[in-house]
Amino acid sequence: MTPTTSKRPLQLNDQGQLRHFLSIDGLPRELLTEILDTADSFLEVGARAVKKVPLLRGKTVCNVFFENSTRTRTTFELAAQRLSADVITLNVSTSSASKGESLLDTLRNLEAMAADMFVVRHGDSGAAHFIAEHVCPEVAVINGGDGRHAHPTQGMLDMLTIRRHKGDFSQLSVAIVGDILHSRVARSNMLALKALGCPDIRVIAPKTLLPVCVEQYGVRVFTDLAEGLKDVDVVIMLRLQKERMAGGLLPSEGEFYRLYGLTQQRLQLARPDAIVMHPGPINRGVEIESAVADGAQSVILNQVTYGIAIRMAVMSMAMSGQNAQRLLNLEAGEQN
Amino acid sequence: MTLPSPAELLPKMAADLQRSLQQRGIENPCFIGIHSGGVWVAQALLKQLGRNDALGTLDVSFYRDDFSQNGLHPLVRPSALPFSIEDQHLVLIDDVLMSGRTIRAALNELFDYGRPASVTLVCMLDLNAHELPIRPDIVGATLSLADGERIKLLGPTPLSFELKTLVTN
């Protein structure tokens, strides 16, 4: 790839290293594997007495959350702190945006605080991409979830969870169950599983909760839960996103649970050593039975721990890619 | 330049280390190698000493001082210390000592695991190019390189040194 390639993907620098993390779409398997490997090393750091490394000392990370979040926001904060960065978190939904400030104006104000990295969560698809396009050079942008589009760090922490429990992706059957239509997690997971070489990706949902042309992700579609769960190694349950339902998609929560809720009995259709995942927050008795969520096959809380390591990996790699690009630009400037 | 042979350096390093530990009354130190060359040297040294100790390994990538220049190493491996280092005498092993910055990073990392009783530094080669007040306690050989020359340990078996000349434009 030549440094001047104008069609270079926005999230990579001229050497093909990560500089923003906006979506899993278009990232090569090697890069995803590098993220997982780096996260493995950060997991080890999380097990020490001092859980902190000096990589991002002197850097400022700004978490900008235009949408509510607890798990994602706190694990991003913790990840940045464990990298020794200074962290500020802005819940914009409760501040200037409600007073009518535009996204770009908010961004310019934050840039003026000399932030080196933005972690952005926004209700509109493409918001993080928009910010990455307009941010000053050398500032990294990490997507913490945008609309229905992508939640790439959740996708990667799910991949780390699968790899740590199941090893290689090349023999696995993975089922993603529930509200696929509204789920950015499902999109990120389908892309990541495909890129990492998972041969059998299944989505299980009622027709009203499936996006149009979902088959384009290279997945098999099931509308019957029992049929779809048969012999899978991994079950990824999704939260029923009641707040995104304009109505009319489901008869009732009870009906949904009766047909698509993961109960202990239904889990027996999967392989005996299958793991159960969920991005949280879980709706007990809506998409998953408590006995399953708290059961021996559940790795839902491990996912939270792995999320910190993944976010540390992505943040340090993006900062590293920005540094490398700055040096490349300097060299190019000297040669001209 | 004739490069020293690791196999010939090891017996003397092992004897020097044993003597040094004995003089200080250190009986059961823990051994830690720095990825990758230092781990190979540590394994060879343990064999030479006839010991079967569990070996700790450190990858200092997260502690380097050149992150803003060189970024993150693309192949970071997890550090693994299969013992507590609190109040423990440690033998820290690397292949080549040049500026001393790797050892600085390794010491910083070690202290995030606990407070060791002492750290003895073993390096197979000392290149006389110190930029920090860090010197090995035990050294296999000392040599000086010309500008633009770099030396690399190849391994794990057999161990050998390779001399490289950096290409400059």
Short mmCIF file of C-alpha atoms in Angstrom, two decimals:
data_model
loop_
_atom_site.label_atom_id
_atom_site.label_comp_id
_atom_site.label_asym_id
_atom_site.label_seq_id
_atom_site.Cartn_x
_atom_site.Cartn_y
_atom_site.Cartn_z
CA MET A 1 0.00 0.00 0.00
CA THR A 2 1.50 3.32 -0.93
CA PRO A 3 1.40 6.11 1.63
CA THR A 4 -0.58 8.34 -0.68
CA THR A 5 -3.37 5.88 -1.42
CA SER A 6 -6.40 8.09 -1.14
CA LYS A 7 -8.74 5.19 -0.56
CA ARG A 8 -6.80 3.96 2.46
CA PRO A 9 -9.37 2.99 5.08
CA LEU A 10 -9.88 5.77 7.56
CA GLN A 11 -9.06 3.62 10.56
CA LEU A 12 -5.60 2.55 9.38
CA ASN A 13 -2.40 4.56 9.02
CA ASP A 14 -0.08 4.41 5.99
CA GLN A 15 1.62 1.31 7.41
CA GLY A 16 -1.68 -0.51 7.85
CA GLN A 17 -1.67 -0.10 11.64
CA LEU A 18 -4.75 0.85 13.61
CA ARG A 19 -5.14 4.62 14.19
CA HIS A 20 -8.89 4.76 14.87
CA PHE A 21 -11.15 1.86 15.80
CA LEU A 22 -14.53 2.49 14.22
CA SER A 23 -15.71 -0.82 12.83
CA ILE A 24 -14.52 -4.37 12.31
CA ASP A 25 -15.63 -4.10 8.70
CA GLY A 26 -12.64 -4.23 6.35
CA LEU A 27 -10.01 -5.06 8.97
CA PRO A 28 -7.80 -8.01 8.06
CA ARG A 29 -7.66 -11.15 10.16
CA GLU A 30 -4.02 -10.45 11.12
CA LEU A 31 -4.96 -7.15 12.70
CA LEU A 32 -7.88 -8.68 14.62
CA THR A 33 -5.55 -11.43 15.84
CA GLU A 34 -3.01 -8.80 16.90
CA ILE A 35 -5.73 -7.07 18.95
CA LEU A 36 -6.61 -10.40 20.63
CA ASP A 37 -2.94 -11.22 21.31
CA THR A 38 -2.26 -7.79 22.80
CA ALA A 39 -5.41 -8.09 24.93
CA ASP A 40 -4.16 -11.45 26.25
CA SER A 41 -1.08 -9.67 27.57
CA PHE A 42 -3.21 -6.96 29.16
CA LEU A 43 -5.33 -9.64 30.86
CA GLU A 44 -2.19 -10.76 32.64
CA VAL A 45 -1.59 -7.16 33.78
CA GLY A 46 -5.12 -7.14 35.25
CA ALA A 47 -4.18 -10.08 37.47
CA ARG A 48 -1.23 -8.30 39.13
CA ALA A 49 -1.05 -6.43 42.40
CA VAL A 50 -0.45 -3.20 40.47
CA LYS A 51 -2.81 -3.33 37.50
CA LYS A 52 -1.35 -0.38 35.69
CA VAL A 53 1.22 0.10 32.93
CA PRO A 54 2.78 3.44 31.90
CA LEU A 55 2.01 3.26 28.13
CA LEU A 56 -0.32 6.27 27.83
CA ARG A 57 1.24 8.39 30.56
CA GLY A 58 0.73 12.05 29.72
CA LYS A 59 -2.07 11.33 27.24
CA THR A 60 -5.63 12.52 27.74
CA VAL A 61 -8.52 10.26 26.87
CA CYS A 62 -11.94 11.82 26.56
CA ASN A 63 -14.98 9.54 26.79
CA VAL A 64 -17.86 11.28 25.06
CA PHE A 65 -21.11 9.46 25.66
CA PHE A 66 -24.12 10.84 23.82
CA GLU A 67 -26.04 7.75 24.90
CA ASN A 68 -26.38 6.11 28.30
CA SER A 69 -24.06 3.30 29.19
CA THR A 70 -22.68 1.82 32.36
CA ARG A 71 -20.56 -1.18 31.41
CA THR A 72 -18.96 0.28 28.29
CA ARG A 73 -18.28 3.66 29.87
CA THR A 74 -16.79 2.31 33.09
CA THR A 75 -14.64 -0.32 31.37
CA PHE A 76 -13.31 2.31 28.93
CA GLU A 77 -12.52 4.56 31.90
CA LEU A 78 -10.81 1.75 33.74
CA ALA A 79 -8.89 0.71 30.61
CA ALA A 80 -7.60 4.24 30.09
CA GLN A 81 -6.66 4.54 33.76
CA ARG A 82 -4.80 1.23 33.67
CA LEU A 83 -2.82 2.61 30.74
CA SER A 84 -1.95 5.62 32.96
CA ALA A 85 -3.83 8.11 30.78
CA ASP A 86 -5.77 11.03 32.22
CA VAL A 87 -9.45 10.41 31.66
CA ILE A 88 -12.46 12.65 31.48
CA THR A 89 -15.96 11.39 30.79
CA LEU A 90 -18.69 13.56 29.39
CA ASN A 91 -22.27 12.46 29.37
CA VAL A 92 -23.31 14.75 26.56
CA SER A 93 -26.89 13.53 26.56
CA THR A 94 -27.28 15.39 29.82
CA SER A 95 -25.19 18.44 28.90
CA SER A 96 -24.65 20.68 25.90
CA ALA A 97 -26.36 18.54 23.28
CA SER A 98 -29.61 18.99 25.11
CA LYS A 99 -28.96 22.73 24.89
CA GLY A 100 -28.67 22.49 21.11
CA GLU A 101 -24.88 22.33 20.56
CA SER A 102 -23.95 20.50 17.34
CA LEU A 103 -21.73 17.43 17.27
CA LEU A 104 -18.91 19.35 15.59
CA ASP A 105 -19.09 22.21 18.08
CA THR A 106 -18.90 19.75 20.97
CA LEU A 107 -15.93 18.12 19.25
CA ARG A 108 -14.05 21.41 18.74
CA ASN A 109 -14.49 22.27 22.39
CA LEU A 110 -13.10 18.92 23.43
CA GLU A 111 -10.16 19.27 21.06
CA ALA A 112 -9.36 22.55 22.73
CA MET A 113 -8.81 20.55 25.93
CA ALA A 114 -5.92 18.85 24.08
CA ALA A 115 -7.40 15.37 24.17
CA ASP A 116 -5.34 12.68 22.43
CA MET A 117 -8.17 10.21 22.06
CA PHE A 118 -11.95 10.26 21.92
CA VAL A 119 -14.09 7.32 22.86
CA VAL A 120 -17.47 8.04 21.35
CA ARG A 121 -20.85 6.47 21.92
CA HIS A 122 -23.72 7.89 19.95
CA GLY A 123 -27.25 6.92 19.05
CA ASP A 124 -26.75 7.67 15.36
CA SER A 125 -25.08 5.18 13.04
CA GLY A 126 -21.87 6.64 11.60
CA ALA A 127 -21.28 9.21 14.37
CA ALA A 128 -17.83 7.88 15.32
CA HIS A 129 -16.83 7.76 11.66
CA PHE A 130 -17.99 11.34 11.19
CA ILE A 131 -15.91 12.46 14.16
CA ALA A 132 -12.83 10.57 12.93
CA GLU A 133 -13.15 12.33 9.59
CA HIS A 134 -13.31 15.77 11.17
CA VAL A 135 -11.03 15.43 14.17
CA CYS A 136 -7.53 16.98 14.08
CA PRO A 137 -4.79 14.74 12.82
CA GLU A 138 -3.04 12.66 15.53
CA VAL A 139 -6.21 12.31 17.62
CA ALA A 140 -7.48 8.73 17.79
CA VAL A 141 -11.19 7.95 17.77
CA ILE A 142 -12.60 4.76 19.27
CA ASN A 143 -16.18 3.76 18.58
CA GLY A 144 -17.97 2.83 21.79
CA GLY A 145 -21.16 2.01 19.88
CA ASP A 146 -22.97 3.98 17.16
CA GLY A 147 -26.67 3.49 16.53
CA ARG A 148 -27.43 0.15 14.94
CA HIS A 149 -24.13 0.18 13.08
CA ALA A 150 -21.22 -1.13 15.13
CA HIS A 151 -19.85 -1.82 18.59
CA PRO A 152 -16.41 -3.05 17.63
CA THR A 153 -14.82 -3.29 21.08
CA GLN A 154 -17.79 -5.42 22.21
CA GLY A 155 -17.29 -7.55 19.09
CA MET A 156 -13.61 -8.02 19.89
CA LEU A 157 -14.19 -8.78 23.57
CA ASP A 158 -16.67 -11.42 22.48
CA MET A 159 -13.99 -12.86 20.17
CA LEU A 160 -11.48 -12.87 23.04
CA THR A 161 -14.05 -14.66 25.23
CA ILE A 162 -14.60 -17.29 22.55
CA ARG A 163 -10.88 -17.73 21.86
CA ARG A 164 -10.01 -18.10 25.54
CA HIS A 165 -12.74 -20.69 26.13
CA LYS A 166 -12.79 -22.50 22.81
CA GLY A 167 -9.41 -21.86 21.19
CA ASP A 168 -9.32 -21.87 17.43
CA PHE A 169 -12.25 -20.39 15.46
CA SER A 170 -11.90 -22.75 12.50
CA GLN A 171 -13.98 -25.59 14.00
CA LEU A 172 -16.68 -23.62 15.76
CA SER A 173 -20.43 -23.24 15.44
CA VAL A 174 -21.64 -19.97 16.91
CA ALA A 175 -25.28 -18.91 17.29
CA ILE A 176 -26.35 -15.30 17.79
CA VAL A 177 -29.87 -15.21 19.21
CA GLY A 178 -32.53 -12.52 19.59
CA ASP A 179 -32.94 -8.94 18.50
CA ILE A 180 -30.51 -8.95 15.55
CA LEU A 181 -32.30 -6.04 13.86
CA HIS A 182 -31.45 -3.41 16.48
CA SER A 183 -28.13 -4.91 17.53
CA ARG A 184 -24.81 -3.28 16.65
CA VAL A 185 -23.21 -6.04 18.72
CA ALA A 186 -24.64 -8.66 16.36
CA ARG A 187 -23.24 -6.84 13.32
CA SER A 188 -19.78 -6.49 14.86
CA ASN A 189 -19.83 -10.13 15.94
CA MET A 190 -20.87 -11.45 12.53
CA LEU A 191 -18.08 -9.46 10.84
CA ALA A 192 -15.46 -10.50 13.39
CA LEU A 193 -16.40 -14.20 13.32
CA LYS A 194 -16.28 -14.20 9.53
CA ALA A 195 -12.91 -12.42 9.43
CA LEU A 196 -11.45 -14.81 12.02
CA GLY A 197 -12.49 -17.85 9.98
CA CYS A 198 -15.49 -19.21 11.89
CA PRO A 199 -17.15 -21.64 9.46
CA ASP A 200 -20.65 -21.82 10.97
CA ILE A 201 -22.27 -18.57 12.08
CA ARG A 202 -25.99 -18.78 12.79
CA VAL A 203 -28.48 -16.06 13.58
CA ILE A 204 -31.69 -17.05 15.31
CA ALA A 205 -34.58 -14.58 15.51
CA PRO A 206 -38.18 -13.98 14.54
CA LYS A 207 -38.46 -12.55 11.03
CA THR A 208 -39.49 -9.15 12.40
CA LEU A 209 -36.19 -8.83 14.30
CA LEU A 210 -33.91 -9.76 11.39
CA PRO A 211 -32.31 -7.09 9.21
CA VAL A 212 -33.01 -7.25 5.48
CA CYS A 213 -30.38 -9.27 3.60
CA VAL A 214 -28.71 -10.53 6.81
CA GLU A 215 -27.39 -13.45 4.71
CA GLN A 216 -24.84 -11.06 3.16
CA TYR A 217 -22.79 -11.47 6.37
CA GLY A 218 -22.24 -15.11 5.47
CA VAL A 219 -24.55 -16.45 8.16
CA ARG A 220 -27.25 -19.11 8.27
CA VAL A 221 -30.64 -17.84 9.32
CA PHE A 222 -32.96 -19.75 11.67
CA THR A 223 -36.36 -18.68 12.89
CA ASP A 224 -36.69 -21.77 15.10
CA LEU A 225 -34.55 -21.63 18.25
CA ALA A 226 -34.37 -25.40 18.81
CA GLU A 227 -33.22 -26.01 15.25
CA GLY A 228 -30.62 -23.23 15.37
CA LEU A 229 -29.11 -24.23 18.72
CA LYS A 230 -28.40 -27.79 17.72
CA ASP A 231 -24.76 -28.70 18.47
CA VAL A 232 -23.43 -25.15 18.68
CA ASP A 233 -20.27 -24.41 20.69
CA VAL A 234 -21.16 -20.84 21.55
CA VAL A 235 -24.51 -19.12 22.20
CA ILE A 236 -24.48 -15.32 22.10
CA MET A 237 -27.73 -13.96 23.48
CA LEU A 238 -28.71 -10.38 22.69
CA ARG A 239 -30.69 -7.97 24.78
CA LEU A 240 -34.20 -7.29 23.57
CA GLN A 241 -33.85 -3.56 22.87
CA LYS A 242 -37.22 -2.42 24.06
CA GLU A 243 -36.20 1.25 23.83
CA ARG A 244 -35.51 0.91 20.12
CA MET A 245 -38.79 -0.83 19.31
CA ALA A 246 -41.21 1.51 17.64
CA GLY A 247 -43.90 -1.07 18.33
CA GLY A 248 -45.53 -3.79 16.36
CA LEU A 249 -42.43 -5.99 16.01
CA LEU A 250 -43.38 -8.38 18.78
CA PRO A 251 -46.69 -9.52 20.19
CA SER A 252 -45.32 -9.40 23.78
CA GLU A 253 -42.22 -10.05 25.90
CA GLY A 254 -43.85 -13.20 27.23
CA GLU A 255 -44.36 -14.47 23.71
CA PHE A 256 -40.74 -13.69 22.85
CA TYR A 257 -39.48 -15.57 25.90
CA ARG A 258 -41.69 -18.54 25.10
CA LEU A 259 -40.24 -18.82 21.59
CA TYR A 260 -36.71 -17.39 21.85
CA GLY A 261 -35.78 -17.27 25.54
CA LEU A 262 -32.73 -19.35 26.45
CA THR A 263 -33.78 -21.81 29.13
CA GLN A 264 -31.74 -24.61 30.67
CA GLN A 265 -33.81 -27.11 28.77
CA ARG A 266 -33.11 -25.46 25.41
CA LEU A 267 -29.43 -25.03 26.18
CA GLN A 268 -29.19 -28.82 26.27
CA LEU A 269 -29.61 -28.79 22.49
CA ALA A 270 -26.20 -27.14 22.17
CA ARG A 271 -22.98 -29.04 22.79
CA PRO A 272 -22.56 -30.09 26.44
CA ASP A 273 -19.52 -27.80 26.77
CA ALA A 274 -21.14 -24.84 25.00
CA ILE A 275 -20.63 -21.41 26.52
CA VAL A 276 -23.34 -18.78 26.94
CA MET A 277 -22.54 -15.12 26.33
CA HIS A 278 -24.51 -11.88 26.62
CA PRO A 279 -23.31 -8.30 26.14
CA GLY A 280 -25.44 -7.08 29.05
CA PRO A 281 -27.49 -5.67 30.53
CA ILE A 282 -29.50 -8.87 30.69
CA ASN A 283 -33.28 -8.97 30.82
CA ARG A 284 -33.90 -11.97 33.03
CA GLY A 285 -36.99 -13.84 31.95
CA VAL A 286 -37.17 -11.93 28.63
CA GLU A 287 -34.30 -13.36 26.59
CA ILE A 288 -32.55 -15.56 29.14
CA GLU A 289 -33.54 -17.66 32.15
CA SER A 290 -31.78 -16.70 35.40
CA ALA A 291 -30.57 -20.27 35.89
CA VAL A 292 -28.74 -20.03 32.54
CA ALA A 293 -27.36 -16.53 33.10
CA ASP A 294 -25.95 -17.60 36.48
CA GLY A 295 -25.19 -21.19 35.45
CA ALA A 296 -21.95 -23.08 34.94
CA GLN A 297 -21.91 -22.52 31.18
CA SER A 298 -22.35 -18.76 31.46
CA VAL A 299 -19.26 -16.63 30.79
CA ILE A 300 -21.18 -13.34 30.95
CA LEU A 301 -19.08 -11.87 33.78
CA ASN A 302 -15.82 -13.03 32.18
CA GLN A 303 -16.84 -10.93 29.19
CA VAL A 304 -16.72 -7.80 31.35
CA THR A 305 -13.17 -8.60 32.52
CA TYR A 306 -12.05 -9.35 28.97
CA GLY A 307 -13.66 -6.05 27.87
CA ILE A 308 -11.16 -4.06 29.90
CA ALA A 309 -8.22 -5.90 28.31
CA ILE A 310 -9.63 -5.45 24.79
CA ARG A 311 -10.17 -1.74 25.36
CA MET A 312 -6.60 -1.38 26.69
CA ALA A 313 -5.32 -3.17 23.58
CA VAL A 314 -7.31 -1.08 21.12
CA MET A 315 -6.48 2.22 22.86
CA SER A 316 -2.74 1.52 23.00
CA MET A 317 -2.64 0.23 19.41
CA ALA A 318 -4.54 3.25 18.06
CA MET A 319 -2.28 5.66 19.96
CA SER A 320 0.72 3.75 18.65
CA GLY A 321 -0.62 3.99 15.08
CA GLN A 322 -1.17 7.73 15.46
CA ASN A 323 2.41 8.15 16.73
CA ALA A 324 3.76 6.19 13.79
CA GLN A 325 1.74 8.30 11.35
CA ARG A 326 3.01 11.52 12.91
CA LEU A 327 6.61 10.34 12.43
CA LEU A 328 5.88 9.29 8.84
CA ASN A 329 4.41 12.73 8.14
CA LEU A 330 7.47 14.39 9.69
CA GLU A 331 9.81 12.29 7.54
CA ALA A 332 7.77 13.03 4.42
CA GLY A 333 7.92 16.74 5.29
CA GLU A 334 11.69 16.62 5.65
CA GLN A 335 12.13 14.93 2.30
CA ASN A 336 10.04 17.53 0.46
CA MET B 1 34.98 -9.02 14.09
CA THR B 2 34.86 -12.45 15.71
CA LEU B 3 31.71 -12.89 17.71
CA PRO B 4 31.84 -14.87 20.93
CA SER B 5 30.10 -18.23 21.03
CA PRO B 6 27.26 -18.43 23.58
CA ALA B 7 28.10 -22.06 24.36
CA GLU B 8 31.61 -21.01 25.40
CA LEU B 9 30.40 -18.09 27.51
CA LEU B 10 27.81 -20.05 29.50
CA PRO B 11 30.09 -22.11 31.80
CA LYS B 12 31.97 -19.03 33.02
CA MET B 13 28.73 -17.07 33.47
CA ALA B 14 27.26 -19.94 35.50
CA ALA B 15 30.38 -20.19 37.68
CA ASP B 16 30.53 -16.41 38.23
CA LEU B 17 26.84 -16.29 39.12
CA GLN B 18 27.15 -19.17 41.56
CA ARG B 19 30.13 -17.54 43.26
CA SER B 20 28.42 -14.15 43.42
CA LEU B 21 25.27 -15.62 44.97
CA GLN B 22 27.30 -17.66 47.46
CA GLN B 23 29.32 -14.64 48.56
CA ARG B 24 26.11 -12.80 49.35
CA GLY B 25 24.52 -15.79 51.07
CA ILE B 26 21.70 -16.08 48.52
CA GLU B 27 20.55 -19.70 48.41
CA ASN B 28 17.39 -19.93 46.37
CA PRO B 29 16.99 -17.05 43.96
CA CYS B 30 14.19 -16.92 41.38
CA PHE B 31 15.21 -16.68 37.74
CA ILE B 32 13.56 -14.29 35.29
CA GLY B 33 14.35 -13.95 31.57
CA ILE B 34 13.45 -11.00 29.35
CA HIS B 35 11.71 -11.91 26.05
CA SER B 36 12.96 -13.32 23.75
CA GLY B 37 16.75 -13.63 23.91
CA GLY B 38 16.91 -13.27 27.68
CA VAL B 39 14.54 -16.21 28.12
CA TRP B 40 16.76 -18.40 25.94
CA VAL B 41 19.89 -17.39 27.87
CA ALA B 42 18.06 -18.02 31.15
CA GLN B 43 17.03 -21.50 30.04
CA ALA B 44 20.59 -22.32 28.96
CA LEU B 45 21.99 -20.91 32.19
CA LEU B 46 19.60 -22.95 34.36
CA LYS B 47 20.64 -26.05 32.45
CA GLN B 48 24.31 -25.18 32.94
CA LEU B 49 23.67 -24.77 36.67
CA GLY B 50 21.83 -28.11 36.76
CA ARG B 51 18.68 -26.46 38.09
CA ASN B 52 15.03 -27.19 37.28
CA ASP B 53 13.58 -23.96 38.64
CA ALA B 54 10.39 -22.52 37.19
CA LEU B 55 11.50 -19.63 35.00
CA GLY B 56 9.71 -16.27 35.05
CA THR B 57 9.41 -14.40 31.78
CA LEU B 58 8.96 -10.68 31.19
CA ASP B 59 7.82 -8.83 28.09
CA VAL B 60 8.67 -5.21 28.77
CA SER B 61 6.71 -3.76 25.79
CA PHE B 62 4.20 -1.98 28.03
CA TYR B 63 7.03 -0.32 29.99
CA ARG B 64 9.35 0.90 27.24
CA ASP B 65 10.28 4.58 27.11
CA ASP B 66 10.16 4.76 23.31
CA PHE B 67 6.39 4.18 22.88
CA SER B 68 5.87 7.65 21.41
CA GLN B 69 8.71 7.10 18.91
CA ASN B 70 8.40 3.44 18.06
CA GLY B 71 4.90 2.55 19.16
CA LEU B 72 3.79 -0.76 20.57
CA HIS B 73 5.70 -3.89 19.67
CA PRO B 74 3.42 -5.88 17.35
CA LEU B 75 4.08 -9.14 19.17
CA VAL B 76 3.57 -8.52 22.84
CA ARG B 77 3.60 -11.72 24.87
CA PRO B 78 2.16 -11.98 28.36
CA SER B 79 4.65 -11.72 31.18
CA ALA B 80 4.48 -14.73 33.46
CA LEU B 81 5.99 -14.95 36.93
CA PRO B 82 5.09 -18.34 38.40
CA PHE B 83 6.24 -17.25 41.88
CA SER B 84 5.84 -14.31 44.25
CA ILE B 85 8.74 -11.88 44.04
CA GLU B 86 7.96 -10.18 47.36
CA ASP B 87 11.15 -10.30 49.49
CA GLN B 88 12.62 -12.74 47.00
CA HIS B 89 16.17 -12.61 45.60
CA LEU B 90 15.92 -12.39 41.81
CA VAL B 91 18.30 -13.12 38.97
CA LEU B 92 17.26 -11.03 35.95
CA ILE B 93 18.66 -12.28 32.65
CA ASP B 94 18.96 -10.64 29.24
CA ASP B 95 20.97 -11.45 26.13
CA VAL B 96 22.51 -8.12 25.15
CA LEU B 97 22.96 -4.99 27.28
CA MET B 98 23.22 -1.88 25.16
CA SER B 99 21.65 1.39 26.37
CA GLY B 100 20.20 -0.13 29.56
CA ARG B 101 16.67 1.01 28.65
CA THR B 102 15.25 -2.52 28.44
CA ILE B 103 16.57 -3.25 31.94
CA ARG B 104 15.09 0.02 33.23
CA ALA B 105 11.73 -1.06 31.79
CA ALA B 106 12.10 -4.57 33.24
CA LEU B 107 12.88 -3.21 36.72
CA ASN B 108 9.82 -0.94 36.55
CA GLU B 109 7.67 -3.87 35.53
CA LEU B 110 9.10 -6.12 38.27
CA PHE B 111 8.25 -3.59 40.95
CA ASP B 112 4.61 -3.68 39.86
CA TYR B 113 4.60 -7.32 41.00
CA GLY B 114 6.12 -6.62 44.41
CA ARG B 115 9.28 -5.60 46.26
CA PRO B 116 12.11 -8.03 45.67
CA ALA B 117 14.89 -8.49 48.26
CA SER B 118 17.51 -8.00 45.54
CA VAL B 119 17.99 -8.14 41.77
CA THR B 120 21.16 -9.56 40.23
CA LEU B 121 21.58 -8.64 36.57
CA VAL B 122 23.07 -11.20 34.17
CA CYS B 123 23.80 -10.28 30.54
CA MET B 124 25.51 -12.46 28.00
CA LEU B 125 26.98 -9.49 26.14
CA ASP B 126 27.69 -5.95 27.29
CA LEU B 127 28.14 -3.58 24.35
CA ASN B 128 29.67 -0.69 26.30
CA ALA B 129 26.98 1.68 25.08
CA HIS B 130 25.27 2.57 28.35
CA GLU B 131 22.93 5.52 28.40
CA LEU B 132 21.73 4.88 31.95
CA PRO B 133 23.56 3.98 35.17
CA ILE B 134 22.83 0.27 34.71
CA ARG B 135 25.66 -2.31 34.67
CA PRO B 136 25.50 -6.10 34.70
CA ASP B 137 26.59 -8.00 37.82
CA ILE B 138 27.51 -11.02 35.71
CA VAL B 139 28.56 -10.70 32.09
CA GLY B 140 29.63 -13.24 29.47
CA ALA B 141 31.70 -10.94 27.28
CA THR B 142 32.15 -7.23 26.62
CA LEU B 143 32.64 -5.80 23.17
CA SER B 144 32.23 -2.54 21.31
CA LEU B 145 30.39 -2.15 18.02
CA ALA B 146 31.04 0.35 15.28
CA ASP B 147 28.37 2.94 14.45
CA GLY B 148 25.42 1.37 12.70
CA GLU B 149 26.25 -2.15 13.85
CA ARG B 150 23.74 -4.20 15.84
CA ILE B 151 24.05 -7.62 17.39
CA LYS B 152 21.26 -10.15 17.77
CA LEU B 153 21.00 -13.47 19.57
CA LEU B 154 19.53 -16.28 17.49
CA GLY B 155 17.99 -19.28 19.25
CA PRO B 156 16.73 -21.00 21.26
CA THR B 157 18.89 -23.96 20.21
CA PRO B 158 21.62 -23.60 19.30
CA LEU B 159 22.32 -20.09 20.53
CA SER B 160 24.46 -17.92 18.27
CA PHE B 161 25.15 -14.24 17.71
CA GLU B 162 24.51 -12.44 14.45
CA LEU B 163 26.07 -9.12 13.50
CA LYS B 164 23.97 -6.72 11.40
CA THR B 165 24.87 -3.43 9.81
CA LEU B 166 22.01 -0.97 9.63
CA VAL B 167 21.39 0.40 6.17
CA THR B 168 21.24 4.18 6.21
CA ASN B 169 20.17 6.38 3.34
#
